[in-house]
XYZ file of C-alpha atoms in Angstrom:
495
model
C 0.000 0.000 0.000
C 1.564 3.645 -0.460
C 1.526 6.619 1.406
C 0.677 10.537 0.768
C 3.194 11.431 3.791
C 6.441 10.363 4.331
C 7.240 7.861 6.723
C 6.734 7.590 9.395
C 3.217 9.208 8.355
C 0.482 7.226 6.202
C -1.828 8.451 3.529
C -4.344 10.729 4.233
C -7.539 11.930 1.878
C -10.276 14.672 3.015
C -12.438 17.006 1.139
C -14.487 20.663 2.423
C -18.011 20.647 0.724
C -19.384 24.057 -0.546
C -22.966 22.214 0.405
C -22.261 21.043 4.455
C -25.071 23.137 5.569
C -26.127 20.418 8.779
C -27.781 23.599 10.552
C -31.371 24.961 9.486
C -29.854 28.417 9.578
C -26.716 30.670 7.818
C -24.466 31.019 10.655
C -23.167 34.652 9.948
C -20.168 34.259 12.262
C -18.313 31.724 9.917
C -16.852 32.004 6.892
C -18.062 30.263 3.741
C -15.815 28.309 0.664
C -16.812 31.545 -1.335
C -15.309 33.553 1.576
C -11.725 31.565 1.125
C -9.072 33.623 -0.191
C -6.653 31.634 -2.699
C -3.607 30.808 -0.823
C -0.358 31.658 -2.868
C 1.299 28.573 -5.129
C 3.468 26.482 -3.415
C 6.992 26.328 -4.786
C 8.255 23.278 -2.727
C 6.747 20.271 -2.228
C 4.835 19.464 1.180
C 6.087 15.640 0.908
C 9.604 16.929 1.019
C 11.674 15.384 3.665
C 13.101 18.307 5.866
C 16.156 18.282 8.646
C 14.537 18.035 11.932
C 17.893 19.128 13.245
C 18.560 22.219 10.957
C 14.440 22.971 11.944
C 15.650 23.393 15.169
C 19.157 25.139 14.840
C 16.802 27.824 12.976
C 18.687 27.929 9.624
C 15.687 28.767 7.671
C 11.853 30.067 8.720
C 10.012 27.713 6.372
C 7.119 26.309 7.568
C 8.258 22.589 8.901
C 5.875 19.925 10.073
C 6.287 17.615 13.170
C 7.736 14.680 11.504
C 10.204 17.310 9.834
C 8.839 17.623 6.456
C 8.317 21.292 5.052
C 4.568 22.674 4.750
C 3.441 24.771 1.774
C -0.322 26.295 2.453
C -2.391 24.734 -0.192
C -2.948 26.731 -3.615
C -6.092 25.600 -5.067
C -10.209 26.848 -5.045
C -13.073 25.037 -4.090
C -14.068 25.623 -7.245
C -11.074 23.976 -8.761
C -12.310 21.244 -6.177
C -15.518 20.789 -7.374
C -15.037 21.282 -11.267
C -12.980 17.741 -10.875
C -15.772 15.499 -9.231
C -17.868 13.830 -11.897
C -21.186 14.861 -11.705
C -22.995 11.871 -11.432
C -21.303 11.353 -7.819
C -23.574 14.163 -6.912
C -26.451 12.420 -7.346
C -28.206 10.740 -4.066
C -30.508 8.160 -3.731
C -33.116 7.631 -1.684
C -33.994 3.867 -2.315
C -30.430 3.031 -2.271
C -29.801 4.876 0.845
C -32.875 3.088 2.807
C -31.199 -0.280 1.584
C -28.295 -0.141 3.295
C -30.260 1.350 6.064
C -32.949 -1.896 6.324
C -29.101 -4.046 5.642
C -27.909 -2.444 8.894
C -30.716 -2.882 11.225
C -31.576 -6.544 9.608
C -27.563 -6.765 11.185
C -28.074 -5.895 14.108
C -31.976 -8.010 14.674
C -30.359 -11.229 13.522
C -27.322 -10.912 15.475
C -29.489 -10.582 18.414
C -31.542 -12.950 17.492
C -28.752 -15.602 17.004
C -27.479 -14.891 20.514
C -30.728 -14.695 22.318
C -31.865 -17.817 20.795
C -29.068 -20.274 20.685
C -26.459 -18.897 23.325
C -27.816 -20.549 25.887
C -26.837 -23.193 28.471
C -28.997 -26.096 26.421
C -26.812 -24.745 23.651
C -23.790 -23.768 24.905
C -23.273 -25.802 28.168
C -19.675 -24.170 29.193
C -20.229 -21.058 31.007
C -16.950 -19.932 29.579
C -17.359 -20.439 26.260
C -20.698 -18.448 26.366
C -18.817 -15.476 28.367
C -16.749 -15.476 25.346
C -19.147 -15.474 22.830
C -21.374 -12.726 24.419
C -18.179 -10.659 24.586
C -17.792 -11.233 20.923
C -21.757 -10.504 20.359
C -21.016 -6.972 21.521
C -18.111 -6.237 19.955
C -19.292 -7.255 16.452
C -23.160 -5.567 17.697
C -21.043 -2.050 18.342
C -19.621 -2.402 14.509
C -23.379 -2.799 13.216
C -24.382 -0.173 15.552
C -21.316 2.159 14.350
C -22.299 1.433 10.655
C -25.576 2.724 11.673
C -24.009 5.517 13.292
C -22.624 6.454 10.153
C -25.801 6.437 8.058
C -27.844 9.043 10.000
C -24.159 10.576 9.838
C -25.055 11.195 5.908
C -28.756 11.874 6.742
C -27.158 15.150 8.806
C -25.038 16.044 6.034
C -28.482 15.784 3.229
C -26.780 13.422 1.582
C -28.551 10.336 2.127
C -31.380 11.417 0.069
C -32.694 13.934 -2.457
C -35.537 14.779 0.271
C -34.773 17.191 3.612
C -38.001 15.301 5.207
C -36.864 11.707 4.941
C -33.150 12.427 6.157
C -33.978 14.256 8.630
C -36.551 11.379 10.207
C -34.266 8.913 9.501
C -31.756 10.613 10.852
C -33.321 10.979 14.177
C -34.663 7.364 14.480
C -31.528 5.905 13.791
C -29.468 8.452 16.353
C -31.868 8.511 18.989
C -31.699 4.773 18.933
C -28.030 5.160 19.854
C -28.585 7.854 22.352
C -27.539 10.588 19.990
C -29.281 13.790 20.275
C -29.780 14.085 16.482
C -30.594 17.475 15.341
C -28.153 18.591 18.334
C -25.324 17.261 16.426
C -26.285 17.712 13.143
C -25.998 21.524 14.490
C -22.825 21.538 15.934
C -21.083 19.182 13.505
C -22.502 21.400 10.713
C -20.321 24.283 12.412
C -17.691 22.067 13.149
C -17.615 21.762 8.697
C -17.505 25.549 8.479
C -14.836 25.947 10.679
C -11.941 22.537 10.485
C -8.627 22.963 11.865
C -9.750 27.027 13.018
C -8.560 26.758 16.895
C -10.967 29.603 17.367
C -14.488 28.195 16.114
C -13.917 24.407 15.193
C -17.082 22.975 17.009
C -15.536 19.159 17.423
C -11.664 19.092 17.622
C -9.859 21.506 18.520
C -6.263 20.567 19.918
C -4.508 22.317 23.205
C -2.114 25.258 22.829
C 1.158 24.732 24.041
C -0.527 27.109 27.183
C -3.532 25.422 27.247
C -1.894 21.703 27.670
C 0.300 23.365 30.060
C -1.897 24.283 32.415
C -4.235 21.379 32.124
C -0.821 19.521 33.277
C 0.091 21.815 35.843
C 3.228 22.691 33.899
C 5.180 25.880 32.777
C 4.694 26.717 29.156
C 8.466 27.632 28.893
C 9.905 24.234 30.506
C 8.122 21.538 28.477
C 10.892 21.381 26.197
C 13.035 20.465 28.971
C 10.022 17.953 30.425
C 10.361 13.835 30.693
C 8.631 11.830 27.963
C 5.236 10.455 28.991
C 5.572 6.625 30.136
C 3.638 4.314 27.985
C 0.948 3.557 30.948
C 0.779 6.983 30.654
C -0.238 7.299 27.176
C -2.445 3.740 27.427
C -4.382 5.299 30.117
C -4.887 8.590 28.349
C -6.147 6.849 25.014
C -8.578 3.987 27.443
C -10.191 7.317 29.041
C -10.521 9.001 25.743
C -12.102 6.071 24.007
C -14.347 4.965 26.411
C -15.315 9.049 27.800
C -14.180 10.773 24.669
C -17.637 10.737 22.992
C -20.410 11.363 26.164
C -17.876 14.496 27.345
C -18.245 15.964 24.309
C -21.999 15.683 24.413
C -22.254 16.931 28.330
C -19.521 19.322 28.532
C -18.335 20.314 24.861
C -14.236 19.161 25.828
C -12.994 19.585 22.991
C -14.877 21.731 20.510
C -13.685 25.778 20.878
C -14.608 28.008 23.586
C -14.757 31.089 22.702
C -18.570 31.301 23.347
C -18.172 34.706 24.523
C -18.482 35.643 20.603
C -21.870 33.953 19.963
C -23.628 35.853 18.330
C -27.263 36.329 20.349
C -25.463 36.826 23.629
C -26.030 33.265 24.886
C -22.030 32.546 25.633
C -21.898 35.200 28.095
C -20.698 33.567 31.285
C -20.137 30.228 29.920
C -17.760 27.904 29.071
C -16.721 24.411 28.174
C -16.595 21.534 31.132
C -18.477 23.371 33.299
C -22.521 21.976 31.689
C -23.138 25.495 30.805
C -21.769 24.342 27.071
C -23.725 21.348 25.880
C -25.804 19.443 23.445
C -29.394 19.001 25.534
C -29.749 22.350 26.432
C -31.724 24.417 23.990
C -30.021 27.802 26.049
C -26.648 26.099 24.973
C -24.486 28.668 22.954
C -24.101 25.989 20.353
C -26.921 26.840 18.641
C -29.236 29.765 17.810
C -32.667 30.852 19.000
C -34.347 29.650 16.188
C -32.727 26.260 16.250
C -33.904 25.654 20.516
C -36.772 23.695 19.019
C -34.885 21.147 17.441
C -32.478 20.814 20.499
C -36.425 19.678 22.163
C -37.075 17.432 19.786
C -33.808 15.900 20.112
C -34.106 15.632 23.434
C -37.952 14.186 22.823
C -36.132 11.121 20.820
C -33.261 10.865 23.620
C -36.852 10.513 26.034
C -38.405 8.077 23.945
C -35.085 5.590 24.166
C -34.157 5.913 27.653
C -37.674 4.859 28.197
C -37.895 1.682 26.090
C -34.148 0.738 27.732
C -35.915 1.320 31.493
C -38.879 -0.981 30.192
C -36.813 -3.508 29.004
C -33.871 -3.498 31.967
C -37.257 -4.241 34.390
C -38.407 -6.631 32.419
C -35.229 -8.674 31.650
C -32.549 -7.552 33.924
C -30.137 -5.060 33.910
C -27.448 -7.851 33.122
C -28.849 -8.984 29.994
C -30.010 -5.304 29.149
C -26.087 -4.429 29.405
C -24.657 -7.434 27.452
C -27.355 -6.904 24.784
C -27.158 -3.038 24.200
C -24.967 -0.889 26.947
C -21.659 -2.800 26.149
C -21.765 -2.466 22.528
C -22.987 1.152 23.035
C -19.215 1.480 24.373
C -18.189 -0.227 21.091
C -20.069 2.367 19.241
C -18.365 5.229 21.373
C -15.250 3.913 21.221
C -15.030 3.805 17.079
C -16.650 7.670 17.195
C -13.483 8.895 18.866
C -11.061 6.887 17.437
C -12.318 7.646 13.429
C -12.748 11.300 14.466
C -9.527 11.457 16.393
C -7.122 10.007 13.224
C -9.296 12.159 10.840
C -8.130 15.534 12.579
C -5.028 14.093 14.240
C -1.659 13.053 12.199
C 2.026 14.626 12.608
C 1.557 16.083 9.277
C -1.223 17.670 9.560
C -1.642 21.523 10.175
C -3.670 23.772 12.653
C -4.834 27.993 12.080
C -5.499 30.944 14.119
C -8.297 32.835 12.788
C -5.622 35.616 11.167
C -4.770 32.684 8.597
C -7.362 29.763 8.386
C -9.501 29.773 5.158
C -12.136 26.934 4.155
C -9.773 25.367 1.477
C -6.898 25.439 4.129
C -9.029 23.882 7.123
C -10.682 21.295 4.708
C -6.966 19.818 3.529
C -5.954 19.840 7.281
C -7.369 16.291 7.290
C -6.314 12.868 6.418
C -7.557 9.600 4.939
C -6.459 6.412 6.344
C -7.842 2.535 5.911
C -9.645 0.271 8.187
C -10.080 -2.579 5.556
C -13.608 -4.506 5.340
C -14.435 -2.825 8.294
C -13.920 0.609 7.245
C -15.183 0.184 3.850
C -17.657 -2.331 4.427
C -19.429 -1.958 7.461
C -18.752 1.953 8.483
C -19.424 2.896 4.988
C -16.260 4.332 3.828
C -16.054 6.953 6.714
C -12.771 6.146 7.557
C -11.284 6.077 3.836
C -13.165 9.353 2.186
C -12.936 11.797 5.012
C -10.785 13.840 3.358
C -13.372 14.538 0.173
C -16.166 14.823 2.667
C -14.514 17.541 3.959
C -14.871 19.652 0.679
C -18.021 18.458 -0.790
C -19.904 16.893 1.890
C -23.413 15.834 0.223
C -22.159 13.626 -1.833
C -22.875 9.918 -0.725
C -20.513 7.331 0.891
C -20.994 5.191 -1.950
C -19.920 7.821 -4.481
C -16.978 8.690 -2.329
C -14.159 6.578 -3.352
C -14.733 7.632 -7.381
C -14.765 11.622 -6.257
C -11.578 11.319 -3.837
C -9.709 10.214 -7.308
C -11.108 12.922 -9.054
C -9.477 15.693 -6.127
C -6.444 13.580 -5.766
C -4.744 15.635 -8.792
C -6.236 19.018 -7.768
C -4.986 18.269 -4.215
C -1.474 17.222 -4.946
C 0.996 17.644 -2.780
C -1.899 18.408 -0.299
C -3.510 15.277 -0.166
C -2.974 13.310 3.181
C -3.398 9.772 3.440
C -2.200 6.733 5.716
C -3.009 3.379 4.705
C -0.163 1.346 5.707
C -0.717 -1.822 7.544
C -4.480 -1.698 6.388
C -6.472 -2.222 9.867
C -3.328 -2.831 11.989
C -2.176 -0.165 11.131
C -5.309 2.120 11.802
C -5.213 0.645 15.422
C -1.587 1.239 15.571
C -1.975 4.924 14.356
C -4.082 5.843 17.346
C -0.861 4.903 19.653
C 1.254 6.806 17.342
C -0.827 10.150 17.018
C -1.054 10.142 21.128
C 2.407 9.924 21.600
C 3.275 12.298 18.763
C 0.681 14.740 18.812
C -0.059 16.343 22.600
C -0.414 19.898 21.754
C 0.206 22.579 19.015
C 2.103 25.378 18.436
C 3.745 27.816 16.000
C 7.246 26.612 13.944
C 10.195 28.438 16.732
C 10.814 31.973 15.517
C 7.825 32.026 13.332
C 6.813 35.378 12.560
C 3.243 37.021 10.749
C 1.123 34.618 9.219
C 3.573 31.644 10.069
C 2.958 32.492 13.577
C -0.969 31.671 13.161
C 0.238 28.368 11.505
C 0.200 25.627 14.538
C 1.982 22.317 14.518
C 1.459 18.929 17.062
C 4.760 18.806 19.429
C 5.065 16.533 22.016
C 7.256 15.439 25.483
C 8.439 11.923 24.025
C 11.303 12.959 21.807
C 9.623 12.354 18.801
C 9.881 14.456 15.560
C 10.703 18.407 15.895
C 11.389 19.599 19.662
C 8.819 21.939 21.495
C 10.207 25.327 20.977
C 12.678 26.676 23.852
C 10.601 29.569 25.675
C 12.811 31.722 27.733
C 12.043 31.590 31.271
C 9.354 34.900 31.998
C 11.031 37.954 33.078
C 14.459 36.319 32.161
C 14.386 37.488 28.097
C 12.817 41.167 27.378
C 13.005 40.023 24.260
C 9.893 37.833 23.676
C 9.458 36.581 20.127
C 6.610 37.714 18.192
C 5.316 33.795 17.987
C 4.800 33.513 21.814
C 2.674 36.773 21.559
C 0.747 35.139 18.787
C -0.088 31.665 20.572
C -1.931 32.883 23.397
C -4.263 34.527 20.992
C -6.254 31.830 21.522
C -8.251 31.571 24.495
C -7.755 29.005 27.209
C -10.246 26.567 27.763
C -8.163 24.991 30.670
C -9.709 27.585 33.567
């Protein structure tokens, strides 16, 4: 398999769609593809391998990624983007859209009624052996239930169908099922669309500042060059509390989306802030969403109602023990596959992060990368995993059109184009231990200065790739570079 990136990065693909428009309103705070300024040609290649060591010593100011490799801002439209997709991938489908939906939930009904029916002691006499098989019912129950996921996923975006009406009730049967608050997130995530890889308004992932991560640790920005690499429990128990609490957090208490709330529009950030419940997506006061949207944040909350209920019938009923072998446990499955496909899409050595001063929509959009979780990925998540990159650009088109339009891009995109698909589905799993270690925090290239100092880039405490920039000590230098002026620009979330 080949690779985008140079080693030890994979291959990444992503594309920013003129058409994500998830909310029910124009959100007048965020800028638009028509709103993106062309960024100027790139003379040298972004796949060029760069000295890590002559980064560091400062002999030149070019823009250098973590593994090393130098960065060129990308140079094309989203109009160059979109004049390359055939238009038949365009096209959506309602029938075939409810077939793969019926496929799914036919999945998940015989699955359970395999287990229900036959795993039993008259069946399966060794206690053991039916432990074991239960634990394998939920994990293969939380891929059905992910693939699922992923469907009402494309019902958000409008393009599961031609028709507003039918996505939109599919879409909240299927994610109310899971406990998803459906129009909440279609909100947010619609935002989130408008505004990848802006540290100031991305509404899903937005990485720690060198400042931020600092304080969150209890450290001093200016000594975590000079800090002790993380051990790997460390890092193992960091990723096991991000994959099991990654995806709930986010729902309750926003942790990683932006929070500069302050700045919403209507006045309803005023006083609030992420981690604290003021920020959430139940809350129809939340500053996540505008006046006229609260009514949709109800009727979320309405379908969030009507599950809890039929789970509380059927726990009484059954037992809470079966209730949790047969849908809590691979509820964690589901979880756990949100945060690790959203975490590799936005999270790779390679991969870029803006200040408001410099993002655009084409830049944001290419800050992404593809990667490849085999039959899995492509089979049963619907191609989520392998066509982010494209659905970052041109998000209504369908999964199943997605492979043929990332092609089309790949020459528009050059250079640009991330992708990691080395090792197949190994090496997806192994990527989330790599991008923890490797990416803990971002900050400006050392000695960056204007628009390179609104250009962020993962560092990390583990020795890997290009060093955390040396901060002089406060007080000690009068002469403070221009980039450490420019990182605290954006605002802590850690208080």
């Amino acid at each position: 398999m080949s690779t985008s990136a140079l080693p030890p990065n994979s291959a990444l693909r992503r594309h920013t769609t003129l058409d994500s428009t998830p909310s029910t309103t124009d959100n007048s705070t965020v800028g638009s593809p028509n709103d993106s300024p062309t960024a100027s040609a790139s003379s040298t290649s972004l796949s060029s391998l760069g000295s890590v060591e002559d980064f560091n010593n400062g002999v030149d100011q070019k823009l250098i990624d973590t593994y090393g490799n130098e960065f060129q801002l990308p140079d094309y439209t989203i109009k160059d983007i979109r004049d390359a997709i055939p238009k038949h991938c365009f096209e959506r489908s309602a029938v075939t859209g409810l077939y793969y939906v019926a496929r799914d939930v036919a999945l998940l009904a015989s699955t359970f009624y395999a287990f229900y029916t036959y795993c039993r002691p008259e069946y399966v006499p060794s206690s053991v052996l039916r432990a074991g098989l239960w634990a394998g019912y939920t994990f293969v129950q939380g891929l059905f239930g992910t693939g699922l996921w992923v469907l009402a996923h494309e019902c958000g975006h409008q393009s599961f169908s031609p028709s507003k009406m039918l996505n939109d009730t599919v879409g909240w049967f299927c994610h109310s099922a899971l406990l998803v608050p459906y129009f909440s997130w279609k909100i947010s995530h619609g935002k989130h669309h408008k505004a990848t890889g802006n540290l100031e308004r991305d509404m899903v992932f937005t990485p720690r500042t060198r400042e931020q991560h600092a304080t969150r640790m209890g450290w001093l920005a200016h000594e975590m060059h000079e800090l002790m690499e993380d051990t790997p429990i460390f890092t193992a128990g960091h990723l096991i509390g991000q994959q099991l609490g990654g995806w709930p957090l986010y729902l309750i208490l926003n942790v990683t989306g932006h929070n500069n709330h302050v700045k919403q529009p209507e006045g309803k950030g005023i006083g609030r802030k992420n981690g604290d419940g003021s920020v959430n997506h139940f809350n129809p006061k939340s500053p996540l969403y505008e006046k006229r949207d609260e009514w949709l944040i109800l009727l979320s909350d309405l379908g969030l109602l009507i599950a809890g209920s039929l789970l509380l019938l059927i726990g009484r009923t059954y037992g809470w023990t079966n209730l949790a072998f047969w849908y809590f446990l691979p509820y964690l499955w589901v979880n756990n596959w949100l945060v690790a496909i959203t975490f590799l899409q936005h999270t790779d050595p390679s991969l870029p992060h803006y200040t408001g001063a410099t993002w655009n929509f084409a830049r944001g959009a290419a800050a992404t990368i593809d990667r490849e979780f085999g039959f899995i990925g492509r089979q049963l998540f619907h191609g989520i995993i392998e066509t982010h990159v494209l659905h970052h650009y041109v998000s209504t088109i369908p999964f199943y059109h997605a492979d043929e339009a990332s092609e089309a891009i790949k020459p528009v995109m050059g250079q640009h184009y991330r992708a990691n698909v080395e090792g197949g589905s190994l090496g997806f799993l192994k990527a989330l231990w790599q991008s923890a270690r490797w990416c803990q925090w971002v900050e400006p290239n050392e000695g960056a200065q204007g628009d390179n100092a609104n250009v962020m880039f993962y560092r990390n405490r583990n020795g890997l790739g290009v060093a955390p920039a040396k901060l002089s000590t406060p007080g000690q230098d009068k002469h403070t570079p221009a980039r450490r002026a420019r990182m605290v620009s954006v605002e802590d979330d850690s208080e």
